[in-house]
Amino acid sequence: MSRRIVIPSVIAFLALTTLILLLSPHNLRRVQAGFLGLISPFLHTGSTVEKKYRGFREGLKSIEQLEDENKRLLIANKEMSATNQTLRGLEAENNRLRKALGYQGRPEFTLLPARVISRDSSTWYNQIMIDRGSHDHITDDMPVLNEEGLVGKTTVVSAHSSIVVLIADETCGVAAHAEGSREQGIVRGERTHNGGGMPTIGFNFLSKLANLKPGQNVYTSGTGGVFPADVLVGQVKDFKVGALDSYATIIPAVDLTTLEDVFVVVGHSK
């Protein structure tokens, strides 16, 4: 070790030892008090810094806890929203099924539920495809309806699917009668419609004295052997008298633009 460091250290040690031996206990306490007075600001500063550091760490911990809680609340909120959406969907489906049960309670119907699985934009108002076919005992010319009224009838049937021609198609003729009168005729889809929105269908071969009123209900008559009687077809929009007979425009009871679930009449209950 270098002499420059050892010699001053020894001198300082001897001086401090001599000072301690020469001082009385009273003077020694005064020296200690003075020394503590000198270093106390540093001790206080260190304590304050330590407290601030500790508080800063606790603050960071609180922020992290708040962020974690916020994330949990956001996840819980999304879960509740999804649950509410599901519950609303189930409620709507339940309401549809409750209405449909009104048809199933009628003794003359045996209904087979089916779901719309496809439709072409070029034939949007003319036909749909359902998920029932010959495997489910579906055949041609079976009536199709929903809780609102008449939808159409089956045409092309495969093993597990069928094409349903809608009442808005001109090839789907339905024998019908007007509510509150003896007027009967044929409801048939029109070749063209106003495009965009609900299509209209024609009620043809009415007498010139029919005088049907807007809003008057039109039901299937049951003649012809395809459609059962008294299924709602739609409401009269307007009535016109022609040279030989009269004609009414009918608004379908079923919203043909938003079909999802339908029922096929597969037989008569015994």
PDB file of C-alpha atoms in Angstrom:
ATOM      1  CA  MET A   1       0.000   0.000   0.000  1.00  0.00           C
ATOM      2  CA  SER A   2       1.347   3.510  -0.754  1.00  0.00           C
ATOM      3  CA  ARG A   3       2.907   5.512   2.026  1.00  0.00           C
ATOM      4  CA  ARG A   4       0.959   8.596   0.906  1.00  0.00           C
ATOM      5  CA  ILE A   5      -2.258   6.869   1.904  1.00  0.00           C
ATOM      6  CA  VAL A   6      -1.069   4.955   5.019  1.00  0.00           C
ATOM      7  CA  ILE A   7       0.706   7.793   6.855  1.00  0.00           C
ATOM      8  CA  PRO A   8      -2.227  10.323   6.722  1.00  0.00           C
ATOM      9  CA  SER A   9      -4.647   7.581   7.771  1.00  0.00           C
ATOM     10  CA  VAL A  10      -2.517   6.657  10.796  1.00  0.00           C
ATOM     11  CA  ILE A  11      -2.162  10.305  11.791  1.00  0.00           C
ATOM     12  CA  ALA A  12      -5.946  10.841  11.537  1.00  0.00           C
ATOM     13  CA  PHE A  13      -6.624   7.709  13.610  1.00  0.00           C
ATOM     14  CA  LEU A  14      -4.149   8.751  16.311  1.00  0.00           C
ATOM     15  CA  ALA A  15      -5.591  12.261  16.409  1.00  0.00           C
ATOM     16  CA  LEU A  16      -9.152  10.972  16.751  1.00  0.00           C
ATOM     17  CA  THR A  17      -8.101   8.501  19.461  1.00  0.00           C
ATOM     18  CA  THR A  18      -6.287  11.207  21.405  1.00  0.00           C
ATOM     19  CA  LEU A  19      -9.301  13.525  21.106  1.00  0.00           C
ATOM     20  CA  ILE A  20     -11.659  10.869  22.440  1.00  0.00           C
ATOM     21  CA  LEU A  21      -9.316  10.078  25.381  1.00  0.00           C
ATOM     22  CA  LEU A  22      -8.838  13.714  26.296  1.00  0.00           C
ATOM     23  CA  LEU A  23     -12.497  14.688  26.089  1.00  0.00           C
ATOM     24  CA  SER A  24     -14.741  14.239  29.080  1.00  0.00           C
ATOM     25  CA  PRO A  25     -17.998  12.255  28.663  1.00  0.00           C
ATOM     26  CA  HIS A  26     -19.881  15.536  28.503  1.00  0.00           C
ATOM     27  CA  ASN A  27     -17.660  16.862  25.736  1.00  0.00           C
ATOM     28  CA  LEU A  28     -17.893  13.519  23.967  1.00  0.00           C
ATOM     29  CA  ARG A  29     -21.675  13.750  23.887  1.00  0.00           C
ATOM     30  CA  ARG A  30     -21.385  17.288  22.485  1.00  0.00           C
ATOM     31  CA  VAL A  31     -19.124  16.008  19.717  1.00  0.00           C
ATOM     32  CA  GLN A  32     -21.575  13.210  18.941  1.00  0.00           C
ATOM     33  CA  ALA A  33     -24.490  15.646  18.884  1.00  0.00           C
ATOM     34  CA  GLY A  34     -22.635  17.950  16.542  1.00  0.00           C
ATOM     35  CA  PHE A  35     -21.776  15.059  14.282  1.00  0.00           C
ATOM     36  CA  LEU A  36     -25.402  13.918  14.192  1.00  0.00           C
ATOM     37  CA  GLY A  37     -26.436  17.507  13.477  1.00  0.00           C
ATOM     38  CA  LEU A  38     -24.143  17.548  10.510  1.00  0.00           C
ATOM     39  CA  ILE A  39     -25.369  14.297   8.993  1.00  0.00           C
ATOM     40  CA  SER A  40     -29.084  14.560   9.920  1.00  0.00           C
ATOM     41  CA  PRO A  41     -30.042  16.553   6.769  1.00  0.00           C
ATOM     42  CA  PHE A  42     -28.560  13.780   4.712  1.00  0.00           C
ATOM     43  CA  LEU A  43     -30.452  11.183   6.715  1.00  0.00           C
ATOM     44  CA  HIS A  44     -33.685  13.164   6.376  1.00  0.00           C
ATOM     45  CA  THR A  45     -33.149  13.611   2.649  1.00  0.00           C
ATOM     46  CA  GLY A  46     -32.520   9.912   2.260  1.00  0.00           C
ATOM     47  CA  SER A  47     -35.681   9.102   4.190  1.00  0.00           C
ATOM     48  CA  THR A  48     -37.769  11.483   2.049  1.00  0.00           C
ATOM     49  CA  VAL A  49     -36.367  10.044  -1.151  1.00  0.00           C
ATOM     50  CA  GLU A  50     -37.069   6.554   0.105  1.00  0.00           C
ATOM     51  CA  LYS A  51     -40.659   7.519   0.968  1.00  0.00           C
ATOM     52  CA  LYS A  52     -41.160   9.121  -2.438  1.00  0.00           C
ATOM     53  CA  TYR A  53     -39.717   6.072  -4.160  1.00  0.00           C
ATOM     54  CA  ARG A  54     -41.917   3.790  -2.111  1.00  0.00           C
ATOM     55  CA  GLY A  55     -44.965   5.937  -2.881  1.00  0.00           C
ATOM     56  CA  PHE A  56     -44.056   5.955  -6.584  1.00  0.00           C
ATOM     57  CA  ARG A  57     -43.861   2.163  -6.614  1.00  0.00           C
ATOM     58  CA  GLU A  58     -47.209   1.906  -4.838  1.00  0.00           C
ATOM     59  CA  GLY A  59     -48.665   4.337  -7.349  1.00  0.00           C
ATOM     60  CA  LEU A  60     -47.411   2.235 -10.231  1.00  0.00           C
ATOM     61  CA  LYS A  61     -48.902  -0.828  -8.600  1.00  0.00           C
ATOM     62  CA  SER A  62     -52.263   0.930  -8.216  1.00  0.00           C
ATOM     63  CA  ILE A  63     -52.246   1.964 -11.898  1.00  0.00           C
ATOM     64  CA  GLU A  64     -51.468  -1.598 -12.954  1.00  0.00           C
ATOM     65  CA  GLN A  65     -54.286  -2.879 -10.754  1.00  0.00           C
ATOM     66  CA  LEU A  66     -56.684  -0.336 -12.252  1.00  0.00           C
ATOM     67  CA  GLU A  67     -55.654  -1.292 -15.778  1.00  0.00           C
ATOM     68  CA  ASP A  68     -56.140  -4.995 -15.004  1.00  0.00           C
ATOM     69  CA  GLU A  69     -59.538  -4.291 -13.474  1.00  0.00           C
ATOM     70  CA  ASN A  70     -60.497  -2.148 -16.462  1.00  0.00           C
ATOM     71  CA  LYS A  71     -59.538  -4.968 -18.839  1.00  0.00           C
ATOM     72  CA  ARG A  72     -61.604  -7.439 -16.823  1.00  0.00           C
ATOM     73  CA  LEU A  73     -64.587  -5.069 -16.878  1.00  0.00           C
ATOM     74  CA  LEU A  74     -64.276  -4.574 -20.635  1.00  0.00           C
ATOM     75  CA  ILE A  75     -64.203  -8.337 -21.194  1.00  0.00           C
ATOM     76  CA  ALA A  76     -67.183  -8.794 -18.878  1.00  0.00           C
ATOM     77  CA  ASN A  77     -69.078  -6.033 -20.713  1.00  0.00           C
ATOM     78  CA  LYS A  78     -68.443  -7.651 -24.091  1.00  0.00           C
ATOM     79  CA  GLU A  79     -69.534 -10.997 -22.700  1.00  0.00           C
ATOM     80  CA  MET A  80     -72.759  -9.461 -21.387  1.00  0.00           C
ATOM     81  CA  SER A  81     -73.398  -7.773 -24.750  1.00  0.00           C
ATOM     82  CA  ALA A  82     -72.899 -11.055 -26.563  1.00  0.00           C
ATOM     83  CA  THR A  83     -75.203 -12.773 -24.093  1.00  0.00           C
ATOM     84  CA  ASN A  84     -77.841 -10.080 -24.604  1.00  0.00           C
ATOM     85  CA  GLN A  85     -77.566 -10.488 -28.353  1.00  0.00           C
ATOM     86  CA  THR A  86     -78.025 -14.236 -27.978  1.00  0.00           C
ATOM     87  CA  LEU A  87     -80.961 -13.757 -25.644  1.00  0.00           C
ATOM     88  CA  ARG A  88     -82.612 -11.337 -28.067  1.00  0.00           C
ATOM     89  CA  GLY A  89     -82.138 -13.836 -30.898  1.00  0.00           C
ATOM     90  CA  LEU A  90     -83.574 -16.633 -28.775  1.00  0.00           C
ATOM     91  CA  GLU A  91     -86.511 -14.429 -27.789  1.00  0.00           C
ATOM     92  CA  ALA A  92     -87.278 -13.594 -31.426  1.00  0.00           C
ATOM     93  CA  GLU A  93     -86.996 -17.267 -32.407  1.00  0.00           C
ATOM     94  CA  ASN A  94     -89.200 -18.238 -29.470  1.00  0.00           C
ATOM     95  CA  ASN A  95     -91.835 -15.719 -30.563  1.00  0.00           C
ATOM     96  CA  ARG A  96     -91.775 -17.131 -34.111  1.00  0.00           C
ATOM     97  CA  LEU A  97     -92.169 -20.655 -32.804  1.00  0.00           C
ATOM     98  CA  ARG A  98     -95.028 -19.622 -30.525  1.00  0.00           C
ATOM     99  CA  LYS A  99     -96.861 -18.141 -33.511  1.00  0.00           C
ATOM    100  CA  ALA A 100     -96.097 -21.202 -35.590  1.00  0.00           C
ATOM    101  CA  LEU A 101     -97.565 -23.423 -32.909  1.00  0.00           C
ATOM    102  CA  GLY A 102    -100.867 -21.735 -33.648  1.00  0.00           C
ATOM    103  CA  TYR A 103    -100.797 -23.447 -37.043  1.00  0.00           C
ATOM    104  CA  GLN A 104     -99.675 -26.755 -35.612  1.00  0.00           C
ATOM    105  CA  GLY A 105    -102.590 -26.658 -33.236  1.00  0.00           C
ATOM    106  CA  ARG A 106    -105.015 -26.657 -36.149  1.00  0.00           C
ATOM    107  CA  PRO A 107    -106.214 -30.242 -36.725  1.00  0.00           C
ATOM    108  CA  GLU A 108    -105.984 -30.213 -40.515  1.00  0.00           C
ATOM    109  CA  PHE A 109    -102.254 -29.435 -40.691  1.00  0.00           C
ATOM    110  CA  THR A 110     -99.159 -31.549 -40.158  1.00  0.00           C
ATOM    111  CA  LEU A 111     -96.188 -29.226 -40.509  1.00  0.00           C
ATOM    112  CA  LEU A 112     -92.516 -29.936 -41.048  1.00  0.00           C
ATOM    113  CA  PRO A 113     -90.191 -27.078 -40.063  1.00  0.00           C
ATOM    114  CA  ALA A 114     -87.541 -26.079 -42.607  1.00  0.00           C
ATOM    115  CA  ARG A 115     -84.873 -23.433 -42.932  1.00  0.00           C
ATOM    116  CA  VAL A 116     -84.075 -21.321 -45.978  1.00  0.00           C
ATOM    117  CA  ILE A 117     -80.534 -22.229 -47.043  1.00  0.00           C
ATOM    118  CA  SER A 118     -80.180 -20.456 -50.381  1.00  0.00           C
ATOM    119  CA  ARG A 119     -81.735 -17.909 -52.691  1.00  0.00           C
ATOM    120  CA  ASP A 120     -80.598 -16.345 -55.942  1.00  0.00           C
ATOM    121  CA  SER A 121     -80.635 -12.584 -56.413  1.00  0.00           C
ATOM    122  CA  SER A 122     -81.998 -13.036 -59.933  1.00  0.00           C
ATOM    123  CA  THR A 123     -84.987 -14.999 -58.592  1.00  0.00           C
ATOM    124  CA  TRP A 124     -85.234 -13.333 -55.199  1.00  0.00           C
ATOM    125  CA  TYR A 125     -89.011 -12.912 -55.341  1.00  0.00           C
ATOM    126  CA  ASN A 126     -89.630 -16.143 -57.206  1.00  0.00           C
ATOM    127  CA  GLN A 127     -88.018 -19.018 -55.339  1.00  0.00           C
ATOM    128  CA  ILE A 128     -85.998 -20.162 -52.363  1.00  0.00           C
ATOM    129  CA  MET A 129     -84.192 -23.369 -51.378  1.00  0.00           C
ATOM    130  CA  ILE A 130     -84.956 -25.136 -48.093  1.00  0.00           C
ATOM    131  CA  ASP A 131     -83.079 -27.835 -46.159  1.00  0.00           C
ATOM    132  CA  ARG A 132     -85.751 -30.516 -46.526  1.00  0.00           C
ATOM    133  CA  GLY A 133     -86.132 -33.053 -49.315  1.00  0.00           C
ATOM    134  CA  SER A 134     -87.343 -36.517 -50.251  1.00  0.00           C
ATOM    135  CA  HIS A 135     -85.427 -37.934 -47.284  1.00  0.00           C
ATOM    136  CA  ASP A 136     -87.930 -35.994 -45.136  1.00  0.00           C
ATOM    137  CA  HIS A 137     -90.885 -37.234 -47.236  1.00  0.00           C
ATOM    138  CA  ILE A 138     -91.141 -33.987 -49.216  1.00  0.00           C
ATOM    139  CA  THR A 139     -92.695 -34.257 -52.675  1.00  0.00           C
ATOM    140  CA  ASP A 140     -93.669 -31.813 -55.402  1.00  0.00           C
ATOM    141  CA  ASP A 141     -96.579 -29.396 -54.867  1.00  0.00           C
ATOM    142  CA  MET A 142     -96.535 -29.358 -51.086  1.00  0.00           C
ATOM    143  CA  PRO A 143     -97.727 -26.063 -49.583  1.00  0.00           C
ATOM    144  CA  VAL A 144     -95.189 -23.960 -47.713  1.00  0.00           C
ATOM    145  CA  LEU A 145     -96.151 -21.322 -45.158  1.00  0.00           C
ATOM    146  CA  ASN A 146     -94.910 -19.546 -42.043  1.00  0.00           C
ATOM    147  CA  GLU A 147     -96.524 -17.899 -39.031  1.00  0.00           C
ATOM    148  CA  GLU A 148     -97.624 -14.917 -41.153  1.00  0.00           C
ATOM    149  CA  GLY A 149     -99.301 -16.753 -44.020  1.00  0.00           C
ATOM    150  CA  LEU A 150     -98.765 -18.512 -47.331  1.00  0.00           C
ATOM    151  CA  VAL A 151     -95.232 -18.651 -48.779  1.00  0.00           C
ATOM    152  CA  GLY A 152     -95.530 -20.902 -51.846  1.00  0.00           C
ATOM    153  CA  LYS A 153     -95.145 -24.558 -52.774  1.00  0.00           C
ATOM    154  CA  THR A 154     -92.372 -27.108 -53.373  1.00  0.00           C
ATOM    155  CA  THR A 155     -91.271 -27.836 -56.932  1.00  0.00           C
ATOM    156  CA  VAL A 156     -87.878 -29.455 -57.564  1.00  0.00           C
ATOM    157  CA  VAL A 157     -87.145 -31.936 -54.758  1.00  0.00           C
ATOM    158  CA  SER A 158     -83.819 -33.660 -54.096  1.00  0.00           C
ATOM    159  CA  ALA A 159     -82.800 -35.939 -51.239  1.00  0.00           C
ATOM    160  CA  HIS A 160     -81.987 -33.229 -48.706  1.00  0.00           C
ATOM    161  CA  SER A 161     -83.218 -29.975 -50.234  1.00  0.00           C
ATOM    162  CA  SER A 162     -86.118 -28.556 -52.209  1.00  0.00           C
ATOM    163  CA  ILE A 163     -86.906 -25.543 -54.357  1.00  0.00           C
ATOM    164  CA  VAL A 164     -89.932 -23.564 -53.188  1.00  0.00           C
ATOM    165  CA  VAL A 165     -91.676 -21.385 -55.754  1.00  0.00           C
ATOM    166  CA  LEU A 166     -93.047 -18.279 -54.027  1.00  0.00           C
ATOM    167  CA  ILE A 167     -96.531 -16.844 -54.424  1.00  0.00           C
ATOM    168  CA  ALA A 168     -94.941 -13.794 -56.082  1.00  0.00           C
ATOM    169  CA  ASP A 169     -93.954 -16.022 -59.024  1.00  0.00           C
ATOM    170  CA  GLU A 170     -96.360 -16.066 -61.966  1.00  0.00           C
ATOM    171  CA  THR A 171     -96.245 -19.867 -62.132  1.00  0.00           C
ATOM    172  CA  CYS A 172     -97.652 -20.236 -58.617  1.00  0.00           C
ATOM    173  CA  GLY A 173    -101.422 -19.972 -58.949  1.00  0.00           C
ATOM    174  CA  VAL A 174    -103.484 -20.138 -55.750  1.00  0.00           C
ATOM    175  CA  ALA A 175    -107.276 -20.482 -55.529  1.00  0.00           C
ATOM    176  CA  ALA A 176    -108.424 -17.834 -53.060  1.00  0.00           C
ATOM    177  CA  HIS A 177    -111.443 -15.996 -51.705  1.00  0.00           C
ATOM    178  CA  ALA A 178    -111.959 -12.537 -50.262  1.00  0.00           C
ATOM    179  CA  GLU A 179    -112.905 -12.169 -46.630  1.00  0.00           C
ATOM    180  CA  GLY A 180    -116.500 -11.143 -45.994  1.00  0.00           C
ATOM    181  CA  SER A 181    -117.676 -11.933 -49.556  1.00  0.00           C
ATOM    182  CA  ARG A 182    -118.336 -14.831 -51.898  1.00  0.00           C
ATOM    183  CA  GLU A 183    -115.754 -13.610 -54.354  1.00  0.00           C
ATOM    184  CA  GLN A 184    -113.260 -16.231 -55.483  1.00  0.00           C
ATOM    185  CA  GLY A 185    -110.473 -16.086 -57.989  1.00  0.00           C
ATOM    186  CA  ILE A 186    -106.870 -17.010 -58.661  1.00  0.00           C
ATOM    187  CA  VAL A 187    -103.977 -15.303 -56.928  1.00  0.00           C
ATOM    188  CA  ARG A 188    -100.909 -15.299 -59.135  1.00  0.00           C
ATOM    189  CA  GLY A 189     -97.560 -13.530 -59.134  1.00  0.00           C
ATOM    190  CA  GLU A 190     -97.028 -10.796 -61.674  1.00  0.00           C
ATOM    191  CA  ARG A 191     -94.326 -10.972 -64.338  1.00  0.00           C
ATOM    192  CA  THR A 192     -92.860  -7.670 -63.193  1.00  0.00           C
ATOM    193  CA  HIS A 193     -93.023  -5.773 -59.964  1.00  0.00           C
ATOM    194  CA  ASN A 194     -91.970  -2.319 -58.867  1.00  0.00           C
ATOM    195  CA  GLY A 195     -88.470  -3.533 -57.943  1.00  0.00           C
ATOM    196  CA  GLY A 196     -86.947  -2.967 -54.532  1.00  0.00           C
ATOM    197  CA  GLY A 197     -89.367  -3.553 -51.698  1.00  0.00           C
ATOM    198  CA  MET A 198     -92.346  -5.802 -51.313  1.00  0.00           C
ATOM    199  CA  PRO A 199     -93.640  -7.399 -54.536  1.00  0.00           C
ATOM    200  CA  THR A 200     -97.357  -7.421 -55.291  1.00  0.00           C
ATOM    201  CA  ILE A 201     -99.489 -10.242 -56.624  1.00  0.00           C
ATOM    202  CA  GLY A 202    -102.660 -10.219 -58.656  1.00  0.00           C
ATOM    203  CA  PHE A 203    -106.105 -11.488 -57.633  1.00  0.00           C
ATOM    204  CA  ASN A 204    -107.705 -12.380 -60.979  1.00  0.00           C
ATOM    205  CA  PHE A 205    -111.093 -13.477 -62.387  1.00  0.00           C
ATOM    206  CA  LEU A 206    -113.228 -11.584 -59.896  1.00  0.00           C
ATOM    207  CA  SER A 207    -116.740 -10.477 -60.775  1.00  0.00           C
ATOM    208  CA  LYS A 208    -117.315  -6.879 -61.796  1.00  0.00           C
ATOM    209  CA  LEU A 209    -119.419  -6.451 -58.652  1.00  0.00           C
ATOM    210  CA  ALA A 210    -116.736  -7.700 -56.273  1.00  0.00           C
ATOM    211  CA  ASN A 211    -115.950  -4.188 -55.003  1.00  0.00           C
ATOM    212  CA  LEU A 212    -113.066  -5.272 -52.782  1.00  0.00           C
ATOM    213  CA  LYS A 213    -111.714  -2.721 -50.322  1.00  0.00           C
ATOM    214  CA  PRO A 214    -108.092  -1.868 -49.471  1.00  0.00           C
ATOM    215  CA  GLY A 215    -106.940  -3.852 -46.443  1.00  0.00           C
ATOM    216  CA  GLN A 216    -109.468  -6.653 -47.012  1.00  0.00           C
ATOM    217  CA  ASN A 217    -107.937 -10.066 -46.278  1.00  0.00           C
ATOM    218  CA  VAL A 218    -107.598 -12.756 -48.936  1.00  0.00           C
ATOM    219  CA  TYR A 219    -107.400 -16.436 -47.934  1.00  0.00           C
ATOM    220  CA  THR A 220    -106.794 -19.702 -49.746  1.00  0.00           C
ATOM    221  CA  SER A 221    -110.098 -21.334 -50.716  1.00  0.00           C
ATOM    222  CA  GLY A 222    -108.853 -24.927 -50.536  1.00  0.00           C
ATOM    223  CA  THR A 223    -110.008 -25.808 -54.058  1.00  0.00           C
ATOM    224  CA  GLY A 224    -107.536 -27.313 -56.504  1.00  0.00           C
ATOM    225  CA  GLY A 225    -106.127 -29.911 -54.123  1.00  0.00           C
ATOM    226  CA  VAL A 226    -102.783 -28.228 -53.427  1.00  0.00           C
ATOM    227  CA  PHE A 227    -103.287 -25.570 -50.760  1.00  0.00           C
ATOM    228  CA  PRO A 228    -105.387 -26.099 -47.625  1.00  0.00           C
ATOM    229  CA  ALA A 229    -108.234 -23.678 -46.994  1.00  0.00           C
ATOM    230  CA  ASP A 230    -108.152 -20.493 -44.957  1.00  0.00           C
ATOM    231  CA  VAL A 231    -104.441 -19.742 -45.022  1.00  0.00           C
ATOM    232  CA  LEU A 232    -103.881 -15.989 -45.212  1.00  0.00           C
ATOM    233  CA  VAL A 233    -102.486 -14.905 -48.583  1.00  0.00           C
ATOM    234  CA  GLY A 234    -102.439 -11.141 -48.143  1.00  0.00           C
ATOM    235  CA  GLN A 235    -104.414  -7.907 -48.107  1.00  0.00           C
ATOM    236  CA  VAL A 236    -106.062  -5.998 -50.926  1.00  0.00           C
ATOM    237  CA  LYS A 237    -104.076  -2.977 -52.057  1.00  0.00           C
ATOM    238  CA  ASP A 238    -106.420  -1.708 -54.761  1.00  0.00           C
ATOM    239  CA  PHE A 239    -109.339  -2.910 -56.889  1.00  0.00           C
ATOM    240  CA  LYS A 240    -110.060  -2.276 -60.582  1.00  0.00           C
ATOM    241  CA  VAL A 241    -112.992  -3.201 -62.793  1.00  0.00           C
ATOM    242  CA  GLY A 242    -112.170  -4.435 -66.308  1.00  0.00           C
ATOM    243  CA  ALA A 243    -114.219  -5.044 -69.435  1.00  0.00           C
ATOM    244  CA  LEU A 244    -115.142  -8.650 -68.564  1.00  0.00           C
ATOM    245  CA  ASP A 245    -114.146  -9.084 -64.947  1.00  0.00           C
ATOM    246  CA  SER A 246    -112.392  -7.249 -62.146  1.00  0.00           C
ATOM    247  CA  TYR A 247    -108.919  -7.398 -60.714  1.00  0.00           C
ATOM    248  CA  ALA A 248    -107.289  -6.665 -57.346  1.00  0.00           C
ATOM    249  CA  THR A 249    -103.683  -6.126 -56.373  1.00  0.00           C
ATOM    250  CA  ILE A 250    -102.665  -8.028 -53.247  1.00  0.00           C
ATOM    251  CA  ILE A 251     -99.842  -7.302 -50.825  1.00  0.00           C
ATOM    252  CA  PRO A 252     -98.520 -10.654 -49.542  1.00  0.00           C
ATOM    253  CA  ALA A 253     -99.005 -11.308 -45.837  1.00  0.00           C
ATOM    254  CA  VAL A 254     -95.529 -12.832 -45.691  1.00  0.00           C
ATOM    255  CA  ASP A 255     -92.479 -10.634 -46.079  1.00  0.00           C
ATOM    256  CA  LEU A 256     -90.912 -12.592 -48.921  1.00  0.00           C
ATOM    257  CA  THR A 257     -87.708 -10.561 -48.761  1.00  0.00           C
ATOM    258  CA  THR A 258     -86.628 -11.769 -45.289  1.00  0.00           C
ATOM    259  CA  LEU A 259     -87.627 -15.426 -45.181  1.00  0.00           C
ATOM    260  CA  GLU A 260     -85.618 -17.583 -42.770  1.00  0.00           C
ATOM    261  CA  ASP A 261     -87.842 -20.317 -41.325  1.00  0.00           C
ATOM    262  CA  VAL A 262     -90.830 -21.920 -43.031  1.00  0.00           C
ATOM    263  CA  PHE A 263     -93.119 -24.944 -42.615  1.00  0.00           C
ATOM    264  CA  VAL A 264     -94.012 -27.517 -45.221  1.00  0.00           C
ATOM    265  CA  VAL A 265     -97.520 -29.012 -45.062  1.00  0.00           C
ATOM    266  CA  VAL A 266     -96.663 -32.699 -45.357  1.00  0.00           C
ATOM    267  CA  GLY A 267    -100.081 -34.180 -44.645  1.00  0.00           C
ATOM    268  CA  HIS A 268    -103.332 -34.006 -42.788  1.00  0.00           C
ATOM    269  CA  SER A 269    -103.633 -34.879 -39.134  1.00  0.00           C
ATOM    270  CA  LYS A 270    -105.973 -37.755 -38.337  1.00  0.00           C
TER     271      LYS A 270
END
